[in-house]
Amino acid sequence: DPLKLATLSAMAVQYHNNERPLSILQLKKLNLEDYIPSQALKDKSLEDYAEICMRLFNSGDIPKGKKVIQEQYVNICKQMHHFGMNFFSVRHPHSNEKFVVGVDIDGVHVLNRARTKVKQTFEFSTIRKFGASSETFWMMIDEPRGSKRKFKLLSNSAINFVLHSLQAWELYDCVH
């Protein structure tokens, strides 16, 4: 959402510089581009975000005090779908397809590489065992009979979920 991203960016500019820009040029000099992810700049230009930010500043929607900025910033972030999720780059052991695994309080989630869609979720209550080696993370999943898991990685094995990752131990720590 460009408006939400512009709001967070404007708050960050205000917080770090303790200064309200009076123009788009001044906003750019305060390094607005440092607060906007490069992926977002593929959809909208820096100029577009600068215009939205200036409208937010001029309307008074961006608070001035650091404490208020922090509270509002966190409240906006809490509303985001993946708030509090730890992400890990992984690849399928057989197809070498790359994707992302996210871990949060709801379980282990398999997401597409862009992190826009959750393909599969494994609730912690269904994870019977898990482990890791230097480049591999594995889980044994209890599945209801007849379930159709999208990521059936190994057949005829007690370990039914295996991924390769240079972050295998970090992934293990999050699940633990």
mmCIF file of C-alpha atoms in Angstrom:
data_model
loop_
_atom_site.group_PDB
_atom_site.id
_atom_site.type_symbol
_atom_site.label_atom_id
_atom_site.label_comp_id
_atom_site.label_asym_id
_atom_site.label_seq_id
_atom_site.Cartn_x
_atom_site.Cartn_y
_atom_site.Cartn_z
ATOM 1 C CA ASP A 1 0.000 0.000 0.000
ATOM 2 C CA PRO A 2 1.775 3.168 -1.200
ATOM 3 C CA LEU A 3 -0.054 5.437 1.265
ATOM 4 C CA LYS A 4 0.940 3.300 4.230
ATOM 5 C CA LEU A 5 4.524 3.093 2.995
ATOM 6 C CA ALA A 6 4.647 6.860 2.420
ATOM 7 C CA THR A 7 3.241 7.448 5.915
ATOM 8 C CA LEU A 8 5.901 5.236 7.491
ATOM 9 C CA SER A 9 8.614 6.896 5.376
ATOM 10 C CA ALA A 10 7.474 10.393 6.304
ATOM 11 C CA MET A 11 7.397 9.416 9.985
ATOM 12 C CA ALA A 12 10.935 8.059 9.709
ATOM 13 C CA VAL A 13 12.169 11.244 8.042
ATOM 14 C CA GLN A 14 10.550 13.365 10.780
ATOM 15 C CA TYR A 15 11.886 11.112 13.553
ATOM 16 C CA HIS A 16 15.495 10.941 12.337
ATOM 17 C CA ASN A 17 15.849 14.560 11.244
ATOM 18 C CA ASN A 18 13.561 16.237 13.782
ATOM 19 C CA GLU A 19 12.641 18.547 10.906
ATOM 20 C CA ARG A 20 9.547 18.966 8.769
ATOM 21 C CA PRO A 21 10.427 19.450 5.101
ATOM 22 C CA LEU A 22 8.851 22.417 3.366
ATOM 23 C CA SER A 23 9.275 21.123 -0.188
ATOM 24 C CA ILE A 24 9.785 17.948 -2.178
ATOM 25 C CA LEU A 25 13.387 19.015 -2.831
ATOM 26 C CA GLN A 26 14.044 19.402 0.903
ATOM 27 C CA LEU A 27 12.356 16.050 1.570
ATOM 28 C CA LYS A 28 14.674 14.383 -0.944
ATOM 29 C CA LYS A 29 17.687 16.094 0.709
ATOM 30 C CA LEU A 30 16.572 14.489 3.978
ATOM 31 C CA ASN A 31 17.168 11.115 2.239
ATOM 32 C CA LEU A 32 13.580 9.997 1.696
ATOM 33 C CA GLU A 33 14.882 7.243 -0.620
ATOM 34 C CA ASP A 34 16.623 5.604 2.365
ATOM 35 C CA TYR A 35 13.223 4.844 3.904
ATOM 36 C CA ILE A 36 11.495 3.372 0.849
ATOM 37 C CA PRO A 37 12.306 -0.236 -0.114
ATOM 38 C CA SER A 38 13.801 -0.592 -3.588
ATOM 39 C CA GLN A 39 11.027 -3.055 -4.482
ATOM 40 C CA ALA A 40 8.419 -0.345 -3.852
ATOM 41 C CA LEU A 41 10.281 2.044 -6.150
ATOM 42 C CA LYS A 42 9.646 -0.360 -9.026
ATOM 43 C CA ASP A 43 5.914 0.345 -8.755
ATOM 44 C CA LYS A 44 6.007 4.070 -7.943
ATOM 45 C CA SER A 45 8.741 6.639 -8.415
ATOM 46 C CA LEU A 46 10.560 8.470 -5.639
ATOM 47 C CA GLU A 47 8.801 11.601 -6.902
ATOM 48 C CA ASP A 48 5.394 9.922 -6.384
ATOM 49 C CA TYR A 49 6.293 8.970 -2.817
ATOM 50 C CA ALA A 50 7.696 12.442 -2.152
ATOM 51 C CA GLU A 51 4.408 14.011 -3.284
ATOM 52 C CA ILE A 52 2.384 11.714 -1.028
ATOM 53 C CA CYS A 53 4.719 12.432 1.901
ATOM 54 C CA MET A 54 4.435 16.197 1.390
ATOM 55 C CA ARG A 55 0.619 15.939 1.377
ATOM 56 C CA LEU A 56 0.855 14.027 4.678
ATOM 57 C CA PHE A 57 3.200 16.624 6.186
ATOM 58 C CA ASN A 58 1.053 19.545 4.980
ATOM 59 C CA SER A 59 -2.175 17.987 6.273
ATOM 60 C CA GLY A 60 -0.696 17.481 9.737
ATOM 61 C CA ASP A 61 -1.026 13.688 9.536
ATOM 62 C CA ILE A 62 2.634 13.200 10.505
ATOM 63 C CA PRO A 63 3.174 13.858 14.225
ATOM 64 C CA LYS A 64 6.088 15.958 15.471
ATOM 65 C CA GLY A 65 7.057 14.351 18.785
ATOM 66 C CA LYS A 66 9.368 11.341 18.753
ATOM 67 C CA LYS A 67 7.326 9.378 21.281
ATOM 68 C CA VAL A 68 4.095 9.883 19.328
ATOM 69 C CA ILE A 69 5.862 8.983 16.064
ATOM 70 C CA GLN A 70 7.165 5.742 17.621
ATOM 71 C CA GLU A 71 3.734 4.746 18.922
ATOM 72 C CA GLN A 72 1.929 5.475 15.649
ATOM 73 C CA TYR A 73 4.681 3.810 13.578
ATOM 74 C CA VAL A 74 4.469 0.581 15.578
ATOM 75 C CA ASN A 75 0.660 0.622 15.485
ATOM 76 C CA ILE A 76 0.726 0.867 11.685
ATOM 77 C CA CYS A 77 3.273 -1.955 11.467
ATOM 78 C CA LYS A 78 1.226 -4.187 13.779
ATOM 79 C CA GLN A 79 -1.617 -4.070 11.244
ATOM 80 C CA MET A 80 0.582 -5.500 8.501
ATOM 81 C CA HIS A 81 0.082 -9.141 7.579
ATOM 82 C CA HIS A 82 3.634 -10.338 8.275
ATOM 83 C CA PHE A 83 4.352 -8.236 11.381
ATOM 84 C CA GLY A 84 6.580 -10.151 13.778
ATOM 85 C CA MET A 85 7.499 -12.832 11.244
ATOM 86 C CA ASN A 86 11.105 -13.965 10.764
ATOM 87 C CA PHE A 87 11.928 -14.756 7.138
ATOM 88 C CA PHE A 88 14.383 -17.304 5.738
ATOM 89 C CA SER A 89 15.521 -17.946 2.184
ATOM 90 C CA VAL A 90 15.215 -21.635 1.369
ATOM 91 C CA ARG A 91 15.181 -23.981 -1.594
ATOM 92 C CA HIS A 92 13.396 -27.217 -2.317
ATOM 93 C CA PRO A 93 15.801 -30.182 -2.064
ATOM 94 C CA HIS A 94 14.678 -31.815 -5.319
ATOM 95 C CA SER A 95 13.569 -29.028 -7.660
ATOM 96 C CA ASN A 96 15.909 -26.329 -6.282
ATOM 97 C CA GLU A 97 12.936 -23.923 -6.419
ATOM 98 C CA LYS A 98 13.630 -20.943 -4.178
ATOM 99 C CA PHE A 99 11.031 -19.597 -1.779
ATOM 100 C CA VAL A 100 10.727 -18.068 1.676
ATOM 101 C CA VAL A 101 9.809 -19.620 5.009
ATOM 102 C CA GLY A 102 8.402 -17.371 7.705
ATOM 103 C CA VAL A 103 8.069 -18.201 11.388
ATOM 104 C CA ASP A 104 5.733 -16.360 13.750
ATOM 105 C CA ILE A 105 3.486 -17.158 16.712
ATOM 106 C CA ASP A 106 1.070 -19.034 14.430
ATOM 107 C CA GLY A 107 3.642 -21.509 13.088
ATOM 108 C CA VAL A 108 5.892 -22.104 10.095
ATOM 109 C CA HIS A 109 4.690 -20.601 6.808
ATOM 110 C CA VAL A 110 5.864 -21.286 3.263
ATOM 111 C CA LEU A 111 5.595 -18.100 1.185
ATOM 112 C CA ASN A 112 6.308 -17.184 -2.393
ATOM 113 C CA ARG A 113 9.611 -15.395 -3.006
ATOM 114 C CA ALA A 114 7.949 -11.971 -3.037
ATOM 115 C CA ARG A 115 6.417 -12.734 0.392
ATOM 116 C CA THR A 116 3.000 -11.718 -0.886
ATOM 117 C CA LYS A 117 1.239 -15.093 -0.583
ATOM 118 C CA VAL A 118 1.332 -17.812 2.061
ATOM 119 C CA LYS A 119 1.347 -21.136 0.212
ATOM 120 C CA GLN A 120 1.234 -23.426 3.240
ATOM 121 C CA THR A 121 1.122 -23.100 7.035
ATOM 122 C CA PHE A 122 2.272 -25.671 9.568
ATOM 123 C CA GLU A 123 0.875 -24.876 13.000
ATOM 124 C CA PHE A 124 3.249 -25.619 15.855
ATOM 125 C CA SER A 125 0.803 -28.195 17.217
ATOM 126 C CA THR A 126 1.314 -30.300 14.045
ATOM 127 C CA ILE A 127 5.135 -30.277 14.213
ATOM 128 C CA ARG A 128 6.149 -33.462 15.988
ATOM 129 C CA LYS A 129 9.946 -33.094 15.661
ATOM 130 C CA PHE A 130 12.346 -30.809 13.867
ATOM 131 C CA GLY A 131 16.053 -30.391 13.449
ATOM 132 C CA ALA A 132 18.828 -28.823 11.442
ATOM 133 C CA SER A 133 22.297 -29.372 10.096
ATOM 134 C CA SER A 134 24.634 -26.828 8.553
ATOM 135 C CA GLU A 135 22.487 -26.373 5.426
ATOM 136 C CA THR A 136 19.290 -28.366 6.011
ATOM 137 C CA PHE A 137 16.163 -27.832 8.107
ATOM 138 C CA TRP A 138 13.664 -30.666 8.546
ATOM 139 C CA MET A 139 10.336 -31.271 10.286
ATOM 140 C CA MET A 140 8.174 -34.282 11.019
ATOM 141 C CA ILE A 141 4.565 -33.187 10.590
ATOM 142 C CA ASP A 142 1.470 -34.853 12.025
ATOM 143 C CA GLU A 143 -1.136 -34.601 9.296
ATOM 144 C CA PRO A 144 -4.776 -35.539 9.357
ATOM 145 C CA ARG A 145 -5.663 -38.461 7.126
ATOM 146 C CA GLY A 146 -6.515 -37.387 3.610
ATOM 147 C CA SER A 147 -4.865 -33.983 3.908
ATOM 148 C CA LYS A 148 -3.342 -32.642 0.730
ATOM 149 C CA ARG A 149 -0.099 -30.899 1.628
ATOM 150 C CA LYS A 150 1.286 -28.756 -1.171
ATOM 151 C CA PHE A 151 4.886 -29.261 -0.100
ATOM 152 C CA LYS A 152 5.266 -33.025 0.148
ATOM 153 C CA LEU A 153 9.007 -33.123 -0.162
ATOM 154 C CA LEU A 154 9.875 -36.675 0.745
ATOM 155 C CA SER A 155 7.763 -39.782 0.374
ATOM 156 C CA ASN A 156 8.064 -42.963 2.431
ATOM 157 C CA SER A 157 10.066 -41.143 5.070
ATOM 158 C CA ALA A 158 9.455 -40.249 8.698
ATOM 159 C CA ILE A 159 10.844 -36.812 7.902
ATOM 160 C CA ASN A 160 8.258 -35.258 5.619
ATOM 161 C CA PHE A 161 9.468 -31.655 5.279
ATOM 162 C CA VAL A 162 13.058 -30.860 4.262
ATOM 163 C CA LEU A 163 14.521 -27.567 3.058
ATOM 164 C CA HIS A 164 18.005 -26.415 2.197
ATOM 165 C CA SER A 165 19.144 -23.085 3.603
ATOM 166 C CA LEU A 166 22.303 -21.373 4.757
ATOM 167 C CA GLN A 167 20.112 -20.152 7.615
ATOM 168 C CA ALA A 168 19.065 -23.623 8.773
ATOM 169 C CA TRP A 169 20.182 -23.150 12.380
ATOM 170 C CA GLU A 170 18.552 -19.731 12.639
ATOM 171 C CA LEU A 171 15.332 -21.250 11.305
ATOM 172 C CA TYR A 172 15.665 -24.039 13.878
ATOM 173 C CA ASP A 173 16.109 -21.465 16.663
ATOM 174 C CA CYS A 174 12.913 -19.652 15.664
ATOM 175 C CA VAL A 175 10.882 -22.845 15.610
ATOM 176 C CA HIS A 176 12.391 -23.945 18.910
#
